Amino acid sequence: MAIFGLFNKEKKDKLDQGLSKSRKGVLEKLNRSVFGKSKVDEDVLDELEEVLITSDVGVDTTLRIIERIEARVAKDKYINANELNTVLREEIVELLEEKATPDYNDWDLPKDKLPYIIMVVGVNGVGKTTTIGKLAYKYKNAGKSVYIGAADTFRAAAIEQIEIWSERVGVPIVKQSMGSDPASVAYDTLSKAKNNNADVVIIDTAGRLHNKINLMNELAKLKRVMQKLIPDAPHEILLILDGSTGQNAFEQAKQFTKATEVNALAVTKLDGTAKGGVVIGVSDQFKIPVKYIGIGEGIDDLQIFNRREFVDSLFKE
Amino acid sequence: MFENLSDRLEQSFRLLKGQGRITEINVAETLKDVRRALLDADVNYKTAKSFTDAVKEEALGQDVLKAVKPGEMMVKIVHDHLAKLMGDEAVDINLSGKPSVILMSGLQGSGKTTFSGKLANMLKTKRGRQALLVAGDVYRPAAIEQLKILGEQLEVPVYSEDDNKNPVQIAKNAIKYAKDYGKDVVIIDTAGRLAIDKQMMEEISAIKKAVNPNEILFVVDSMTGQDAVNTAKAFNDILDFDGVILTKLDGDTRGGAALSIKSVVNKPIKFVGTGEKMDAIDVFHPKRMADRILGMGDIVTFVERAQEQYDVEESRKLQKKIAKNQFNFDDFLKQIHQIKKMGNFKELASMIPGVGKALRNLDLDDDAFKGIEAIIYSMTPEERQNPKVLSGTRKKRIAEGSGTSIQEVNRLIKQFSETRKMMQMMTTNKNAKKMMRKMK
């Protein structure tokens, strides 16, 4: 693997630390299952199935991973049970690479798409506002000028919440009052950002369950209104998924994509005990790349997702 | 709610229905499907396993072999086990204290603040209690503000100390405030916390000690995956909570977390959140939920909701009108408003057995009535009261006024007169019986 620079080393340490709780569960279970075994047998595979399913990887992706391990065992004949960890890591990374979605590496922005418009969407309580705060902080630190648009005009105190984040990070915010038209807020934000030559605009939206048709249509409207000002906006429609969500995450990804052409995912709350297997499952089932992961409550606890680093960190010994 | 799980089970049972009897071989296939369905529904791995084992044991027993239709027998066995797993009857909250103190707990984003508002509203409007909301989340930006806004909307007082960062103290002071100002229920909202955050768990434990709540509620997102059991267990180990609140059940999650949490911590699920509006709160009925899982609908909740909105006087008037064949578009409009008051139309319809599945892929929601309403609103009072006067020119005007087409106006008028005919038939006993026979 490439040599890590100082920045990457720091990033890796943070990732390791953030995922320590998730990892603990995965490894403990796996170690227990292979303890005293000299080779990978049916029992070990059963245990592996349990480990993956209880990590929320999902039945389909779990079966795919197990099939791969089985094939590997058949081919290599004598895989030591202790090697299972390494094999598992390799197979998962390979599985994730099959989709060939790009891995992002830094906070650079495409130069032909400035200001770069990010519209943040997701169901209620997944951490949209917090993620926006962290994103603004990261982009600001990368030397970009950032604008935030408070287009969650529905939930009580949502505007106040994002406003506090904008103050914390020190970036301008565009807002109207509670109950106003979110599309109008988005339009205002884009026009201000454009006039001030901003680099990034992050638009917050109200949490909505993906089976509420009216609310999903509202997102399409938001998008249309933004396009009046910047024809290819939003450049990034970022769906936030809660890392402790189970199989419904797939339905969320499907429905939001149908309504608004989501082209990036962020998975939050990975510092909890939930195993975050949803990252693996979603990467396997969808062509939409996981772009960011949230690994803590601090303003700095957001990272650009890298498959290999993530899997390595999750199964680190 | 659990529609997807019902589908899966239904399919499994259909396989079984073709068979003459349940054998070790065909039951194995079905149980594999049942287990897969449970896992897809986020039921905990271990719970799913013990569940299918128990079902298998019973399915292979004597009773089943005697059963005429093994498929139905399996439905019953699976249903009984599901109901058992989720607990017995609905359990109410303990409001015995003076004041009664309710402490909310849960992870970030589970819906504690919204649910606190709903609970306060319910206790106020349905049980005549004097509720006090307490803003105990001093960490999340604008969390206090959020509760204050909800309190204002609901006209329920909110106790907060904007400069105090100590939730234990705030909770204590709030209880004193409640006593001084005659509030008999105190609902303490708290910050979301991870079960592994030692410091934060100690804090909520200290709040518990300081205010000695009558009821500690654990709020959990119904979309939670396999980790639900671990989190519930960790919170229960520290707080020994009294009940579970399942939120966001108006989504399409299969809600398996509900099945497992109960079996792991042995605490009842007391309420469910079913929408963003402040009255979107329901009591949790384990048996009904099991019915629902098996695609038997949730007709009881439907009837209860209808009863709440039911106005005896109005309905007596309406019946008279129907009998005299005077039911008009104004009444029709009133009926629509009544249905809308009962809640989300699709959600309501899905509670009727057999309807949920048919509706799932339809774009049905409150807007389904919008066109109808627009047409009626575009009619003159005379036209509404006496639909007979609706001539071609009038219809054209109505179509233009409501932004619809003449065809749509015609369709509504036709529907209306058919409804009227049917209603009249059903009001007289003799005819009603005839109708029933026809339906058979």
mmCIF file of C-alpha atoms in Angstrom, chain B residues 60-227:
data_model
loop_
_atom_site.group_PDB
_atom_site.id
_atom_site.type_symbol
_atom_site.label_atom_id
_atom_site.label_comp_id
_atom_site.label_asym_id
_atom_site.label_seq_id
_atom_site.Cartn_x
_atom_site.Cartn_y
_atom_site.Cartn_z
ATOM 1 C CA LEU B 60 -44.043 -30.898 13.697
ATOM 2 C CA GLY B 61 -46.261 -31.719 16.662
ATOM 3 C CA GLN B 62 -49.460 -33.702 16.690
ATOM 4 C CA ASP B 63 -51.927 -30.862 16.255
ATOM 5 C CA VAL B 64 -50.466 -29.873 12.983
ATOM 6 C CA LEU B 65 -50.636 -33.320 11.508
ATOM 7 C CA LYS B 66 -54.327 -33.422 12.313
ATOM 8 C CA ALA B 67 -54.943 -30.027 10.748
ATOM 9 C CA VAL B 68 -56.813 -29.975 7.501
ATOM 10 C CA LYS B 69 -54.939 -26.998 6.074
ATOM 11 C CA PRO B 70 -51.307 -27.004 7.119
ATOM 12 C CA GLY B 71 -50.738 -23.509 5.707
ATOM 13 C CA GLU B 72 -53.303 -21.941 7.981
ATOM 14 C CA MET B 73 -51.990 -23.917 10.892
ATOM 15 C CA MET B 74 -48.530 -22.519 10.223
ATOM 16 C CA VAL B 75 -49.895 -18.993 10.060
ATOM 17 C CA LYS B 76 -51.426 -19.520 13.455
ATOM 18 C CA ILE B 77 -48.274 -20.957 14.967
ATOM 19 C CA VAL B 78 -46.067 -18.195 13.582
ATOM 20 C CA HIS B 79 -48.601 -15.575 14.642
ATOM 21 C CA ASP B 80 -48.884 -16.916 18.189
ATOM 22 C CA HIS B 81 -45.141 -16.967 18.554
ATOM 23 C CA LEU B 82 -44.795 -13.458 17.177
ATOM 24 C CA ALA B 83 -47.414 -12.168 19.582
ATOM 25 C CA LYS B 84 -45.737 -13.964 22.465
ATOM 26 C CA LEU B 85 -42.355 -12.565 21.511
ATOM 27 C CA MET B 86 -43.660 -9.023 21.532
ATOM 28 C CA GLY B 87 -45.336 -9.276 24.917
ATOM 29 C CA ASP B 88 -48.936 -9.558 26.019
ATOM 30 C CA GLU B 89 -51.430 -6.713 26.108
ATOM 31 C CA ALA B 90 -50.748 -2.992 25.785
ATOM 32 C CA VAL B 91 -49.125 -1.630 28.941
ATOM 33 C CA ASP B 92 -49.929 1.917 30.043
ATOM 34 C CA ILE B 93 -47.429 4.358 31.544
ATOM 35 C CA ASN B 94 -47.246 4.874 35.271
ATOM 36 C CA LEU B 95 -48.655 8.268 36.203
ATOM 37 C CA SER B 96 -48.974 7.678 39.943
ATOM 38 C CA GLY B 97 -46.443 10.225 41.207
ATOM 39 C CA LYS B 98 -47.248 13.712 42.451
ATOM 40 C CA PRO B 99 -46.055 15.027 40.134
ATOM 41 C CA SER B 100 -45.483 11.979 37.906
ATOM 42 C CA VAL B 101 -41.993 12.141 36.481
ATOM 43 C CA ILE B 102 -41.221 10.678 33.062
ATOM 44 C CA LEU B 103 -37.582 10.475 31.949
ATOM 45 C CA MET B 104 -36.743 10.055 28.253
ATOM 46 C CA SER B 105 -33.579 8.285 27.110
ATOM 47 C CA GLY B 106 -32.057 7.054 23.884
ATOM 48 C CA LEU B 107 -29.465 7.418 21.143
ATOM 49 C CA GLN B 108 -28.942 10.556 19.062
ATOM 50 C CA GLY B 109 -31.641 11.103 16.473
ATOM 51 C CA SER B 110 -34.032 8.485 17.834
ATOM 52 C CA GLY B 111 -36.741 11.119 18.232
ATOM 53 C CA LYS B 112 -36.776 11.919 21.957
ATOM 54 C CA THR B 113 -37.627 15.607 21.674
ATOM 55 C CA THR B 114 -40.422 15.111 19.144
ATOM 56 C CA PHE B 115 -41.826 12.256 21.179
ATOM 57 C CA SER B 116 -41.662 14.280 24.412
ATOM 58 C CA GLY B 117 -43.863 16.845 22.692
ATOM 59 C CA LYS B 118 -46.309 14.198 21.485
ATOM 60 C CA LEU B 119 -46.538 12.618 24.914
ATOM 61 C CA ALA B 120 -47.156 15.984 26.605
ATOM 62 C CA ASN B 121 -49.842 16.738 24.049
ATOM 63 C CA MET B 122 -51.532 13.380 24.560
ATOM 64 C CA LEU B 123 -51.498 13.631 28.357
ATOM 65 C CA LYS B 124 -52.884 17.137 28.126
ATOM 66 C CA THR B 125 -55.625 16.631 25.569
ATOM 67 C CA LYS B 126 -56.717 13.070 26.284
ATOM 68 C CA ARG B 127 -56.109 12.690 29.978
ATOM 69 C CA GLY B 128 -56.543 16.234 31.175
ATOM 70 C CA ARG B 129 -53.124 16.420 32.811
ATOM 71 C CA GLN B 130 -51.081 19.525 33.510
ATOM 72 C CA ALA B 131 -47.853 18.659 31.754
ATOM 73 C CA LEU B 132 -44.465 20.321 32.074
ATOM 74 C CA LEU B 133 -41.731 19.709 29.512
ATOM 75 C CA VAL B 134 -38.145 19.946 30.732
ATOM 76 C CA ALA B 135 -35.309 20.862 28.368
ATOM 77 C CA GLY B 136 -32.554 18.567 29.628
ATOM 78 C CA ASP B 137 -30.504 18.348 26.418
ATOM 79 C CA VAL B 138 -27.850 20.972 27.087
ATOM 80 C CA TYR B 139 -25.456 19.676 24.425
ATOM 81 C CA ARG B 140 -27.035 19.545 20.996
ATOM 82 C CA PRO B 141 -27.178 22.968 19.367
ATOM 83 C CA ALA B 142 -30.686 24.447 19.586
ATOM 84 C CA ALA B 143 -32.175 21.392 21.323
ATOM 85 C CA ILE B 144 -33.627 23.623 24.056
ATOM 86 C CA GLU B 145 -35.012 25.970 21.411
ATOM 87 C CA GLN B 146 -36.633 23.022 19.647
ATOM 88 C CA LEU B 147 -38.497 21.943 22.774
ATOM 89 C CA LYS B 148 -39.535 25.531 23.479
ATOM 90 C CA ILE B 149 -41.066 25.839 20.006
ATOM 91 C CA LEU B 150 -42.919 22.545 20.429
ATOM 92 C CA GLY B 151 -44.169 23.682 23.838
ATOM 93 C CA GLU B 152 -45.426 26.912 22.354
ATOM 94 C CA GLN B 153 -47.259 25.059 19.575
ATOM 95 C CA LEU B 154 -48.872 22.691 22.066
ATOM 96 C CA GLU B 155 -49.449 25.320 24.723
ATOM 97 C CA VAL B 156 -47.538 23.228 27.217
ATOM 98 C CA PRO B 157 -45.053 25.061 29.459
ATOM 99 C CA VAL B 158 -41.357 24.283 28.993
ATOM 100 C CA TYR B 159 -38.912 24.496 31.872
ATOM 101 C CA SER B 160 -35.380 25.428 30.789
ATOM 102 C CA GLU B 161 -32.305 27.097 32.189
ATOM 103 C CA ASP B 162 -30.450 28.521 29.238
ATOM 104 C CA ASP B 163 -27.140 29.119 31.022
ATOM 105 C CA ASN B 164 -27.095 25.979 33.122
ATOM 106 C CA LYS B 165 -25.034 23.119 31.669
ATOM 107 C CA ASN B 166 -25.952 20.663 34.406
ATOM 108 C CA PRO B 167 -28.956 18.535 33.408
ATOM 109 C CA VAL B 168 -29.139 16.889 36.848
ATOM 110 C CA GLN B 169 -29.669 20.250 38.498
ATOM 111 C CA ILE B 170 -32.104 21.392 35.809
ATOM 112 C CA ALA B 171 -34.190 18.246 36.321
ATOM 113 C CA LYS B 172 -34.269 18.766 40.083
ATOM 114 C CA ASN B 173 -35.240 22.414 39.770
ATOM 115 C CA ALA B 174 -37.934 21.474 37.254
ATOM 116 C CA ILE B 175 -39.603 19.127 39.734
ATOM 117 C CA LYS B 176 -39.662 21.899 42.312
ATOM 118 C CA TYR B 177 -41.114 24.249 39.710
ATOM 119 C CA ALA B 178 -43.799 21.685 38.855
ATOM 120 C CA LYS B 179 -44.794 21.372 42.502
ATOM 121 C CA ASP B 180 -44.915 25.142 42.949
ATOM 122 C CA TYR B 181 -47.016 25.712 39.867
ATOM 123 C CA GLY B 182 -49.372 22.764 40.119
ATOM 124 C CA LYS B 183 -48.066 20.662 37.214
ATOM 125 C CA ASP B 184 -48.873 16.990 37.699
ATOM 126 C CA VAL B 185 -46.743 15.396 34.941
ATOM 127 C CA VAL B 186 -43.108 16.265 34.281
ATOM 128 C CA ILE B 187 -41.529 15.013 31.054
ATOM 129 C CA ILE B 188 -37.753 15.307 31.036
ATOM 130 C CA ASP B 189 -36.136 15.389 27.591
ATOM 131 C CA THR B 190 -32.449 14.413 27.625
ATOM 132 C CA ALA B 191 -29.535 14.543 25.207
ATOM 133 C CA GLY B 192 -28.972 11.633 22.861
ATOM 134 C CA ARG B 193 -26.093 9.458 23.991
ATOM 135 C CA LEU B 194 -24.216 6.371 22.899
ATOM 136 C CA ALA B 195 -24.523 3.437 25.279
ATOM 137 C CA ILE B 196 -20.723 3.194 25.368
ATOM 138 C CA ASP B 197 -20.223 6.814 26.398
ATOM 139 C CA LYS B 198 -19.440 6.240 30.051
ATOM 140 C CA GLN B 199 -19.595 9.838 31.146
ATOM 141 C CA MET B 200 -22.938 10.449 29.473
ATOM 142 C CA MET B 201 -24.425 7.237 30.836
ATOM 143 C CA GLU B 202 -23.313 8.237 34.318
ATOM 144 C CA GLU B 203 -25.017 11.563 33.795
ATOM 145 C CA ILE B 204 -28.413 10.060 32.952
ATOM 146 C CA SER B 205 -28.014 7.640 35.826
ATOM 147 C CA ALA B 206 -27.473 10.679 38.089
ATOM 148 C CA ILE B 207 -30.632 12.311 36.707
ATOM 149 C CA LYS B 208 -32.522 9.154 37.560
ATOM 150 C CA LYS B 209 -31.191 9.167 41.093
ATOM 151 C CA ALA B 210 -31.964 12.842 41.569
ATOM 152 C CA VAL B 211 -35.581 12.833 40.396
ATOM 153 C CA ASN B 212 -36.652 9.235 40.985
ATOM 154 C CA PRO B 213 -38.885 8.938 37.888
ATOM 155 C CA ASN B 214 -42.132 6.963 37.889
ATOM 156 C CA GLU B 215 -41.472 6.043 34.309
ATOM 157 C CA ILE B 216 -38.232 5.802 32.334
ATOM 158 C CA LEU B 217 -38.781 5.458 28.614
ATOM 159 C CA PHE B 218 -36.214 4.228 26.107
ATOM 160 C CA VAL B 219 -36.809 5.795 22.703
ATOM 161 C CA VAL B 220 -35.633 3.789 19.709
ATOM 162 C CA ASP B 221 -35.780 4.384 15.967
ATOM 163 C CA SER B 222 -37.812 1.573 14.391
ATOM 164 C CA MET B 223 -35.340 1.461 11.501
ATOM 165 C CA THR B 224 -32.513 0.371 13.797
ATOM 166 C CA GLY B 225 -30.591 -2.691 12.713
ATOM 167 C CA GLN B 226 -29.010 -5.567 14.585
ATOM 168 C CA ASP B 227 -27.453 -3.287 17.185
#
